[in-house]
Amino acid sequence: MDGNGRWASKRFLPRVAGHKQGVDALKRIVSACPSRGISVLTVFAFSSENWSRPAEEVSGLMDILALALSREVPKLQRDGVQIRFVGARDNLSPRVKKGLEDAEAATAANTALTLNVCFNYGGRWDIVSAAAHLAAVGTLITEKSLSGALALAHCGDPDLLIRTGNEKRLSNFLLWQAAYTELYFSSLLWPDFDEPALDSALSEFRTRERRFGKTSDQIAGNVVSDA
Ligand code: IPE
Ligand code: MG
């Protein structure tokens, strides 16, 4: 969800105003998912590296998260959205940590949409934590055991990754899980990302041929045998 700061700067507003607007964009997209057949939505809200932003912006982001959780959990309940936070918890304030835990507990039984909010998350952090855990318990590291130890083990790999804000990089998001994910880059700033923008991304996704390392003929079923 990139571009909140630029959205605010263009309007001569403080960056935090862009993050607030970003929450509204997220609410729209969350509501749009179930009717489009999307059962898992994973968003990058705050990265392991975002702590190095100005203190005022970091505390503004924490306040926005706490406020959004206190306001939005009843709506998530009504809409059947299960919210899960993915990322390190140890360096979060007790207030924020409690907000995350309460929202997760309140929505744990919901099934219409799983909303993973990557918060204090980094793809490298995830892989290192998983590997360290496996090493500590003496489990052999394989693709399967490592996948199962990652913070998003409760979901399949993503089919489509949308990055807004006109940047074309992953910035430490889902490094392991995005191995075969289709990438889509939107020049819209996140607060401007709306249902038609989501639909454009989904239409483009439908035109992609996903080969997972195979050939086009294999995917089309034209290759009878590899003997
Ligand atoms: C939001 O966009 C992402 C967060 C880290 C919360 P940015 O804050 O990165 O916005 P830009 O890139 O400065 O416009
Ligand atoms: Mg940015």
PDB file of C-alpha atoms and ligand atoms in Angstrom:
ATOM      1  CA  MET A   1       0.000   0.000   0.000  1.00  0.00           C
ATOM      2  CA  ASP A   2       2.459   2.597  -1.198  1.00  0.00           C
ATOM      3  CA  GLY A   3       1.981   6.292  -1.878  1.00  0.00           C
ATOM      4  CA  ASN A   4       0.231   7.643   1.228  1.00  0.00           C
ATOM      5  CA  GLY A   5       2.939  10.222   1.900  1.00  0.00           C
ATOM      6  CA  ARG A   6       2.921  11.525  -1.675  1.00  0.00           C
ATOM      7  CA  TRP A   7      -0.885  11.668  -1.665  1.00  0.00           C
ATOM      8  CA  ALA A   8      -0.692  13.945   1.391  1.00  0.00           C
ATOM      9  CA  SER A   9       2.217  16.064   0.128  1.00  0.00           C
ATOM     10  CA  LYS A  10       0.364  16.810  -3.115  1.00  0.00           C
ATOM     11  CA  ARG A  11      -2.371  18.354  -0.960  1.00  0.00           C
ATOM     12  CA  PHE A  12       0.028  20.176   1.389  1.00  0.00           C
ATOM     13  CA  LEU A  13      -1.119  17.902   4.221  1.00  0.00           C
ATOM     14  CA  PRO A  14       1.040  16.118   6.792  1.00  0.00           C
ATOM     15  CA  ARG A  15       2.069  12.587   5.790  1.00  0.00           C
ATOM     16  CA  VAL A  16      -0.080  11.148   8.559  1.00  0.00           C
ATOM     17  CA  ALA A  17      -3.172  12.493   6.747  1.00  0.00           C
ATOM     18  CA  GLY A  18      -2.195  10.272   3.815  1.00  0.00           C
ATOM     19  CA  HIS A  19      -1.965   7.242   6.088  1.00  0.00           C
ATOM     20  CA  LYS A  20      -5.452   7.989   7.419  1.00  0.00           C
ATOM     21  CA  GLN A  21      -6.751   8.143   3.872  1.00  0.00           C
ATOM     22  CA  GLY A  22      -4.921   4.883   3.251  1.00  0.00           C
ATOM     23  CA  VAL A  23      -7.070   3.178   5.874  1.00  0.00           C
ATOM     24  CA  ASP A  24     -10.190   4.221   3.933  1.00  0.00           C
ATOM     25  CA  ALA A  25      -8.708   2.767   0.747  1.00  0.00           C
ATOM     26  CA  LEU A  26      -8.033  -0.481   2.587  1.00  0.00           C
ATOM     27  CA  LYS A  27     -11.608  -0.608   3.871  1.00  0.00           C
ATOM     28  CA  ARG A  28     -12.889  -0.267   0.284  1.00  0.00           C
ATOM     29  CA  ILE A  29     -10.644  -3.011  -1.018  1.00  0.00           C
ATOM     30  CA  VAL A  30     -11.448  -5.377   1.861  1.00  0.00           C
ATOM     31  CA  SER A  31     -15.170  -4.945   1.127  1.00  0.00           C
ATOM     32  CA  ALA A  32     -14.574  -5.548  -2.577  1.00  0.00           C
ATOM     33  CA  CYS A  33     -12.761  -8.883  -2.174  1.00  0.00           C
ATOM     34  CA  PRO A  34     -15.463 -11.453  -1.346  1.00  0.00           C
ATOM     35  CA  SER A  35     -17.686 -10.555  -4.331  1.00  0.00           C
ATOM     36  CA  ARG A  36     -14.660 -10.981  -6.608  1.00  0.00           C
ATOM     37  CA  GLY A  37     -13.863 -14.463  -5.375  1.00  0.00           C
ATOM     38  CA  ILE A  38     -10.866 -13.353  -3.335  1.00  0.00           C
ATOM     39  CA  SER A  39     -10.633 -15.267  -0.064  1.00  0.00           C
ATOM     40  CA  VAL A  40      -7.228 -14.083   1.154  1.00  0.00           C
ATOM     41  CA  LEU A  41      -5.941 -10.512   1.086  1.00  0.00           C
ATOM     42  CA  THR A  42      -2.482  -9.777   2.474  1.00  0.00           C
ATOM     43  CA  VAL A  43      -1.437  -6.150   2.864  1.00  0.00           C
ATOM     44  CA  PHE A  44       1.876  -4.584   3.786  1.00  0.00           C
ATOM     45  CA  ALA A  45       1.112  -1.955   6.407  1.00  0.00           C
ATOM     46  CA  PHE A  46       4.397  -1.381   8.225  1.00  0.00           C
ATOM     47  CA  SER A  47       7.771  -2.850   7.417  1.00  0.00           C
ATOM     48  CA  SER A  48      10.649  -3.786   9.684  1.00  0.00           C
ATOM     49  CA  GLU A  49      12.462  -0.870   8.032  1.00  0.00           C
ATOM     50  CA  ASN A  50       9.696   1.705   8.603  1.00  0.00           C
ATOM     51  CA  TRP A  51      10.918   2.245  12.194  1.00  0.00           C
ATOM     52  CA  SER A  52      13.626   4.438  10.713  1.00  0.00           C
ATOM     53  CA  ARG A  53      11.059   7.039   9.567  1.00  0.00           C
ATOM     54  CA  PRO A  54      10.684  10.256  11.595  1.00  0.00           C
ATOM     55  CA  ALA A  55       9.424   9.490  15.120  1.00  0.00           C
ATOM     56  CA  GLU A  56       6.316  11.583  14.554  1.00  0.00           C
ATOM     57  CA  GLU A  57       5.299   9.534  11.526  1.00  0.00           C
ATOM     58  CA  VAL A  58       5.972   6.227  13.302  1.00  0.00           C
ATOM     59  CA  SER A  59       3.865   7.209  16.302  1.00  0.00           C
ATOM     60  CA  GLY A  60       1.181   8.553  13.954  1.00  0.00           C
ATOM     61  CA  LEU A  61       1.056   5.171  12.202  1.00  0.00           C
ATOM     62  CA  MET A  62       0.761   3.348  15.546  1.00  0.00           C
ATOM     63  CA  ASP A  63      -2.101   5.652  16.590  1.00  0.00           C
ATOM     64  CA  ILE A  64      -3.887   5.124  13.273  1.00  0.00           C
ATOM     65  CA  LEU A  65      -3.597   1.358  13.666  1.00  0.00           C
ATOM     66  CA  ALA A  66      -4.918   1.413  17.244  1.00  0.00           C
ATOM     67  CA  LEU A  67      -7.800   3.704  16.276  1.00  0.00           C
ATOM     68  CA  ALA A  68      -8.703   1.734  13.148  1.00  0.00           C
ATOM     69  CA  LEU A  69      -8.808  -1.488  15.151  1.00  0.00           C
ATOM     70  CA  SER A  70     -11.005  -0.041  17.857  1.00  0.00           C
ATOM     71  CA  ARG A  71     -13.415   1.321  15.233  1.00  0.00           C
ATOM     72  CA  GLU A  72     -13.421  -1.343  12.550  1.00  0.00           C
ATOM     73  CA  VAL A  73     -13.579  -4.664  14.373  1.00  0.00           C
ATOM     74  CA  PRO A  74     -17.413  -4.649  14.583  1.00  0.00           C
ATOM     75  CA  LYS A  75     -17.599  -4.139  10.803  1.00  0.00           C
ATOM     76  CA  LEU A  76     -15.055  -6.890  10.185  1.00  0.00           C
ATOM     77  CA  GLN A  77     -17.299  -9.104  12.322  1.00  0.00           C
ATOM     78  CA  ARG A  78     -20.394  -8.226  10.311  1.00  0.00           C
ATOM     79  CA  ASP A  79     -18.594  -8.871   7.037  1.00  0.00           C
ATOM     80  CA  GLY A  80     -17.081 -12.175   8.162  1.00  0.00           C
ATOM     81  CA  VAL A  81     -13.494 -10.960   7.885  1.00  0.00           C
ATOM     82  CA  GLN A  82     -10.839 -12.762   9.886  1.00  0.00           C
ATOM     83  CA  ILE A  83      -7.949 -10.402  10.598  1.00  0.00           C
ATOM     84  CA  ARG A  84      -4.459 -11.712  11.315  1.00  0.00           C
ATOM     85  CA  PHE A  85      -1.338  -9.735  12.002  1.00  0.00           C
ATOM     86  CA  VAL A  86       1.879 -10.997  10.537  1.00  0.00           C
ATOM     87  CA  GLY A  87       5.165  -9.688  11.881  1.00  0.00           C
ATOM     88  CA  ALA A  88       7.314  -9.356  14.988  1.00  0.00           C
ATOM     89  CA  ARG A  89       5.389  -8.415  18.114  1.00  0.00           C
ATOM     90  CA  ASP A  90       8.153  -8.050  20.680  1.00  0.00           C
ATOM     91  CA  ASN A  91       9.021  -4.412  19.973  1.00  0.00           C
ATOM     92  CA  LEU A  92       5.430  -3.153  19.735  1.00  0.00           C
ATOM     93  CA  SER A  93       3.943  -1.097  22.559  1.00  0.00           C
ATOM     94  CA  PRO A  94       1.625  -2.966  24.972  1.00  0.00           C
ATOM     95  CA  ARG A  95      -1.304  -0.891  23.683  1.00  0.00           C
ATOM     96  CA  VAL A  96      -0.711  -1.826  20.039  1.00  0.00           C
ATOM     97  CA  LYS A  97       0.016  -5.450  20.916  1.00  0.00           C
ATOM     98  CA  LYS A  98      -3.237  -5.721  22.855  1.00  0.00           C
ATOM     99  CA  GLY A  99      -5.146  -4.138  19.951  1.00  0.00           C
ATOM    100  CA  LEU A 100      -3.780  -6.755  17.553  1.00  0.00           C
ATOM    101  CA  GLU A 101      -4.509  -9.646  19.878  1.00  0.00           C
ATOM    102  CA  ASP A 102      -8.061  -8.488  20.634  1.00  0.00           C
ATOM    103  CA  ALA A 103      -8.892  -7.982  16.941  1.00  0.00           C
ATOM    104  CA  GLU A 104      -7.531 -11.429  16.080  1.00  0.00           C
ATOM    105  CA  ALA A 105      -9.413 -13.120  18.886  1.00  0.00           C
ATOM    106  CA  ALA A 106     -12.682 -11.341  18.048  1.00  0.00           C
ATOM    107  CA  THR A 107     -12.579 -12.325  14.366  1.00  0.00           C
ATOM    108  CA  ALA A 108     -10.946 -15.758  14.616  1.00  0.00           C
ATOM    109  CA  ALA A 109     -14.034 -17.720  13.544  1.00  0.00           C
ATOM    110  CA  ASN A 110     -14.830 -15.603  10.463  1.00  0.00           C
ATOM    111  CA  THR A 111     -14.523 -17.227   7.055  1.00  0.00           C
ATOM    112  CA  ALA A 112     -15.597 -14.814   4.267  1.00  0.00           C
ATOM    113  CA  LEU A 113     -12.129 -13.279   3.906  1.00  0.00           C
ATOM    114  CA  THR A 114      -8.779 -13.738   5.614  1.00  0.00           C
ATOM    115  CA  LEU A 115      -7.129 -10.336   5.914  1.00  0.00           C
ATOM    116  CA  ASN A 116      -3.438 -10.659   6.724  1.00  0.00           C
ATOM    117  CA  VAL A 117      -1.979  -7.360   7.836  1.00  0.00           C
ATOM    118  CA  CYS A 118       1.802  -7.443   7.628  1.00  0.00           C
ATOM    119  CA  PHE A 119       2.854  -5.126  10.393  1.00  0.00           C
ATOM    120  CA  ASN A 120       6.404  -4.859  11.691  1.00  0.00           C
ATOM    121  CA  TYR A 121       7.070  -7.420   8.971  1.00  0.00           C
ATOM    122  CA  GLY A 122       9.891  -8.110   6.562  1.00  0.00           C
ATOM    123  CA  GLY A 123      10.343 -11.063   4.219  1.00  0.00           C
ATOM    124  CA  ARG A 124      13.875 -11.608   5.466  1.00  0.00           C
ATOM    125  CA  TRP A 125      12.733 -11.451   9.085  1.00  0.00           C
ATOM    126  CA  ASP A 126      10.147 -14.139   8.280  1.00  0.00           C
ATOM    127  CA  ILE A 127      12.613 -16.502   6.588  1.00  0.00           C
ATOM    128  CA  VAL A 128      15.255 -16.064   9.292  1.00  0.00           C
ATOM    129  CA  SER A 129      12.713 -16.555  12.104  1.00  0.00           C
ATOM    130  CA  ALA A 130      11.381 -19.701  10.472  1.00  0.00           C
ATOM    131  CA  ALA A 131      14.869 -21.137   9.878  1.00  0.00           C
ATOM    132  CA  ALA A 132      15.951 -20.294  13.422  1.00  0.00           C
ATOM    133  CA  HIS A 133      12.857 -22.008  14.803  1.00  0.00           C
ATOM    134  CA  LEU A 134      13.472 -25.166  12.763  1.00  0.00           C
ATOM    135  CA  ALA A 135      17.121 -25.227  13.810  1.00  0.00           C
ATOM    136  CA  ALA A 136      16.195 -24.748  17.469  1.00  0.00           C
ATOM    137  CA  VAL A 137      13.775 -27.683  17.453  1.00  0.00           C
ATOM    138  CA  GLY A 138      16.135 -29.810  15.357  1.00  0.00           C
ATOM    139  CA  THR A 139      13.935 -30.100  12.243  1.00  0.00           C
ATOM    140  CA  LEU A 140      15.671 -30.655   8.924  1.00  0.00           C
ATOM    141  CA  ILE A 141      15.283 -27.564   6.731  1.00  0.00           C
ATOM    142  CA  THR A 142      13.461 -28.414   3.510  1.00  0.00           C
ATOM    143  CA  GLU A 143      11.204 -26.297   1.281  1.00  0.00           C
ATOM    144  CA  LYS A 144       8.202 -27.926   2.932  1.00  0.00           C
ATOM    145  CA  SER A 145       9.340 -27.525   6.538  1.00  0.00           C
ATOM    146  CA  LEU A 146      10.454 -23.945   5.951  1.00  0.00           C
ATOM    147  CA  SER A 147       7.184 -22.998   4.204  1.00  0.00           C
ATOM    148  CA  GLY A 148       5.303 -24.483   7.136  1.00  0.00           C
ATOM    149  CA  ALA A 149       7.274 -22.448   9.664  1.00  0.00           C
ATOM    150  CA  LEU A 150       6.719 -19.090   7.972  1.00  0.00           C
ATOM    151  CA  ALA A 151       4.346 -16.527   9.415  1.00  0.00           C
ATOM    152  CA  LEU A 152       1.910 -16.984   6.512  1.00  0.00           C
ATOM    153  CA  ALA A 153       1.834 -20.784   6.670  1.00  0.00           C
ATOM    154  CA  HIS A 154      -1.946 -20.616   7.148  1.00  0.00           C
ATOM    155  CA  CYS A 155      -2.374 -19.403   3.531  1.00  0.00           C
ATOM    156  CA  GLY A 156      -1.310 -20.560   0.105  1.00  0.00           C
ATOM    157  CA  ASP A 157       1.183 -18.551  -1.915  1.00  0.00           C
ATOM    158  CA  PRO A 158      -0.313 -15.388  -3.383  1.00  0.00           C
ATOM    159  CA  ASP A 159      -1.557 -15.474  -6.983  1.00  0.00           C
ATOM    160  CA  LEU A 160      -1.288 -11.746  -7.554  1.00  0.00           C
ATOM    161  CA  LEU A 161       0.777  -9.042  -5.904  1.00  0.00           C
ATOM    162  CA  ILE A 162      -0.261  -5.435  -6.475  1.00  0.00           C
ATOM    163  CA  ARG A 163       2.126  -2.622  -5.660  1.00  0.00           C
ATOM    164  CA  THR A 164       0.772   0.891  -5.869  1.00  0.00           C
ATOM    165  CA  GLY A 165       2.645   4.184  -5.870  1.00  0.00           C
ATOM    166  CA  ASN A 166       4.538   3.651  -9.124  1.00  0.00           C
ATOM    167  CA  GLU A 167       7.474   1.809  -7.548  1.00  0.00           C
ATOM    168  CA  LYS A 168       8.631  -1.422  -9.117  1.00  0.00           C
ATOM    169  CA  ARG A 169      10.213  -3.445  -6.378  1.00  0.00           C
ATOM    170  CA  LEU A 170       9.211  -5.884  -3.638  1.00  0.00           C
ATOM    171  CA  SER A 171      10.774  -3.963  -0.739  1.00  0.00           C
ATOM    172  CA  ASN A 172      11.132  -7.066   1.436  1.00  0.00           C
ATOM    173  CA  PHE A 173       7.505  -8.198   1.031  1.00  0.00           C
ATOM    174  CA  LEU A 174       6.673 -11.931   0.792  1.00  0.00           C
ATOM    175  CA  LEU A 175      10.123 -12.809  -0.536  1.00  0.00           C
ATOM    176  CA  TRP A 176       9.598 -16.557  -0.165  1.00  0.00           C
ATOM    177  CA  GLN A 177       5.901 -16.716  -1.019  1.00  0.00           C
ATOM    178  CA  ALA A 178       6.110 -14.565  -4.165  1.00  0.00           C
ATOM    179  CA  ALA A 179       8.280 -17.045  -6.091  1.00  0.00           C
ATOM    180  CA  TYR A 180       5.540 -17.610  -8.713  1.00  0.00           C
ATOM    181  CA  THR A 181       3.254 -14.707  -7.953  1.00  0.00           C
ATOM    182  CA  GLU A 182       2.121 -12.465 -10.807  1.00  0.00           C
ATOM    183  CA  LEU A 183       3.340  -8.918 -10.207  1.00  0.00           C
ATOM    184  CA  TYR A 184       1.206  -5.899 -11.018  1.00  0.00           C
ATOM    185  CA  PHE A 185       2.372  -2.333 -10.631  1.00  0.00           C
ATOM    186  CA  SER A 186      -0.084   0.537 -10.418  1.00  0.00           C
ATOM    187  CA  SER A 187       0.916   4.156 -10.739  1.00  0.00           C
ATOM    188  CA  LEU A 188      -1.984   5.156  -8.477  1.00  0.00           C
ATOM    189  CA  LEU A 189      -1.111   6.313  -4.991  1.00  0.00           C
ATOM    190  CA  TRP A 190      -2.615   3.918  -2.445  1.00  0.00           C
ATOM    191  CA  PRO A 191      -5.312   6.330  -1.139  1.00  0.00           C
ATOM    192  CA  ASP A 192      -6.595   6.584  -4.744  1.00  0.00           C
ATOM    193  CA  PHE A 193      -6.692   2.822  -5.297  1.00  0.00           C
ATOM    194  CA  ASP A 194     -10.364   1.866  -5.640  1.00  0.00           C
ATOM    195  CA  GLU A 195     -12.643  -0.897  -6.944  1.00  0.00           C
ATOM    196  CA  PRO A 196     -12.136  -0.061 -10.659  1.00  0.00           C
ATOM    197  CA  ALA A 197      -8.376  -0.102 -10.071  1.00  0.00           C
ATOM    198  CA  LEU A 198      -8.670  -3.503  -8.412  1.00  0.00           C
ATOM    199  CA  ASP A 199     -10.768  -4.745 -11.327  1.00  0.00           C
ATOM    200  CA  SER A 200      -8.122  -3.560 -13.814  1.00  0.00           C
ATOM    201  CA  ALA A 201      -5.489  -5.510 -11.900  1.00  0.00           C
ATOM    202  CA  LEU A 202      -7.700  -8.613 -11.871  1.00  0.00           C
ATOM    203  CA  SER A 203      -8.401  -8.334 -15.625  1.00  0.00           C
ATOM    204  CA  GLU A 204      -4.711  -8.083 -16.361  1.00  0.00           C
ATOM    205  CA  PHE A 205      -4.074 -11.055 -14.059  1.00  0.00           C
ATOM    206  CA  ARG A 206      -6.547 -13.172 -16.053  1.00  0.00           C
ATOM    207  CA  THR A 207      -4.480 -12.638 -19.210  1.00  0.00           C
ATOM    208  CA  ARG A 208      -1.289 -13.981 -17.639  1.00  0.00           C
ATOM    209  CA  GLU A 209      -0.202 -17.501 -18.460  1.00  0.00           C
ATOM    210  CA  ARG A 210       1.071 -19.109 -15.291  1.00  0.00           C
ATOM    211  CA  ARG A 211       3.586 -21.754 -16.243  1.00  0.00           C
ATOM    212  CA  PHE A 212       5.338 -22.491 -12.941  1.00  0.00           C
ATOM    213  CA  GLY A 213       8.516 -23.407 -14.821  1.00  0.00           C
ATOM    214  CA  LYS A 214       6.755 -25.514 -17.468  1.00  0.00           C
ATOM    215  CA  THR A 215       6.255 -24.770 -21.176  1.00  0.00           C
ATOM    216  CA  SER A 216       3.155 -23.247 -22.750  1.00  0.00           C
ATOM    217  CA  ASP A 217       2.353 -26.570 -24.457  1.00  0.00           C
ATOM    218  CA  GLN A 218       2.499 -28.427 -21.174  1.00  0.00           C
ATOM    219  CA  ILE A 219       0.171 -25.932 -19.572  1.00  0.00           C
ATOM    220  CA  ALA A 220      -2.255 -26.235 -22.498  1.00  0.00           C
ATOM    221  CA  GLY A 221      -2.183 -30.032 -22.117  1.00  0.00           C
ATOM    222  CA  ASN A 222      -0.611 -30.596 -25.547  1.00  0.00           C
ATOM    223  CA  VAL A 223       2.303 -32.639 -24.247  1.00  0.00           C
ATOM    224  CA  VAL A 224       1.232 -36.244 -23.749  1.00  0.00           C
ATOM    225  CA  SER A 225       4.213 -37.695 -21.953  1.00  0.00           C
ATOM    226  CA  ASP A 226       7.689 -36.801 -20.859  1.00  0.00           C
ATOM    227  CA  ALA A 227       8.963 -40.410 -21.181  1.00  0.00           C
TER     228      ALA A 227
HETATM  229  C1  IPE B   1       2.439   4.022   2.820  1.00  0.00           C
HETATM  230  O1  IPE B   1       2.993   4.840   1.879  1.00  0.00           O
HETATM  231  C2  IPE B   1       3.224   2.836   3.269  1.00  0.00           C
HETATM  232  C3  IPE B   1       3.599   2.841   4.704  1.00  0.00           C
HETATM  233  C4  IPE B   1       4.839   2.633   5.069  1.00  0.00           C
HETATM  234  C5  IPE B   1       2.615   3.009   5.753  1.00  0.00           C
HETATM  235  P1  IPE B   1       4.307   5.722   2.069  1.00  0.00           P
HETATM  236  O2  IPE B   1       4.302   6.349   3.416  1.00  0.00           O
HETATM  237  O3  IPE B   1       5.501   4.904   1.727  1.00  0.00           O
HETATM  238  O4  IPE B   1       4.061   6.842   0.976  1.00  0.00           O
HETATM  239  P2  IPE B   1       5.123   7.523   0.002  1.00  0.00           P
HETATM  240  O5  IPE B   1       5.857   6.432  -0.703  1.00  0.00           O
HETATM  241  O6  IPE B   1       6.035   8.363   0.854  1.00  0.00           O
HETATM  242  O7  IPE B   1       4.278   8.334  -0.908  1.00  0.00           O
HETATM  243 MG    MG B   2       6.602   4.639   0.035  1.00  0.00          MG
END
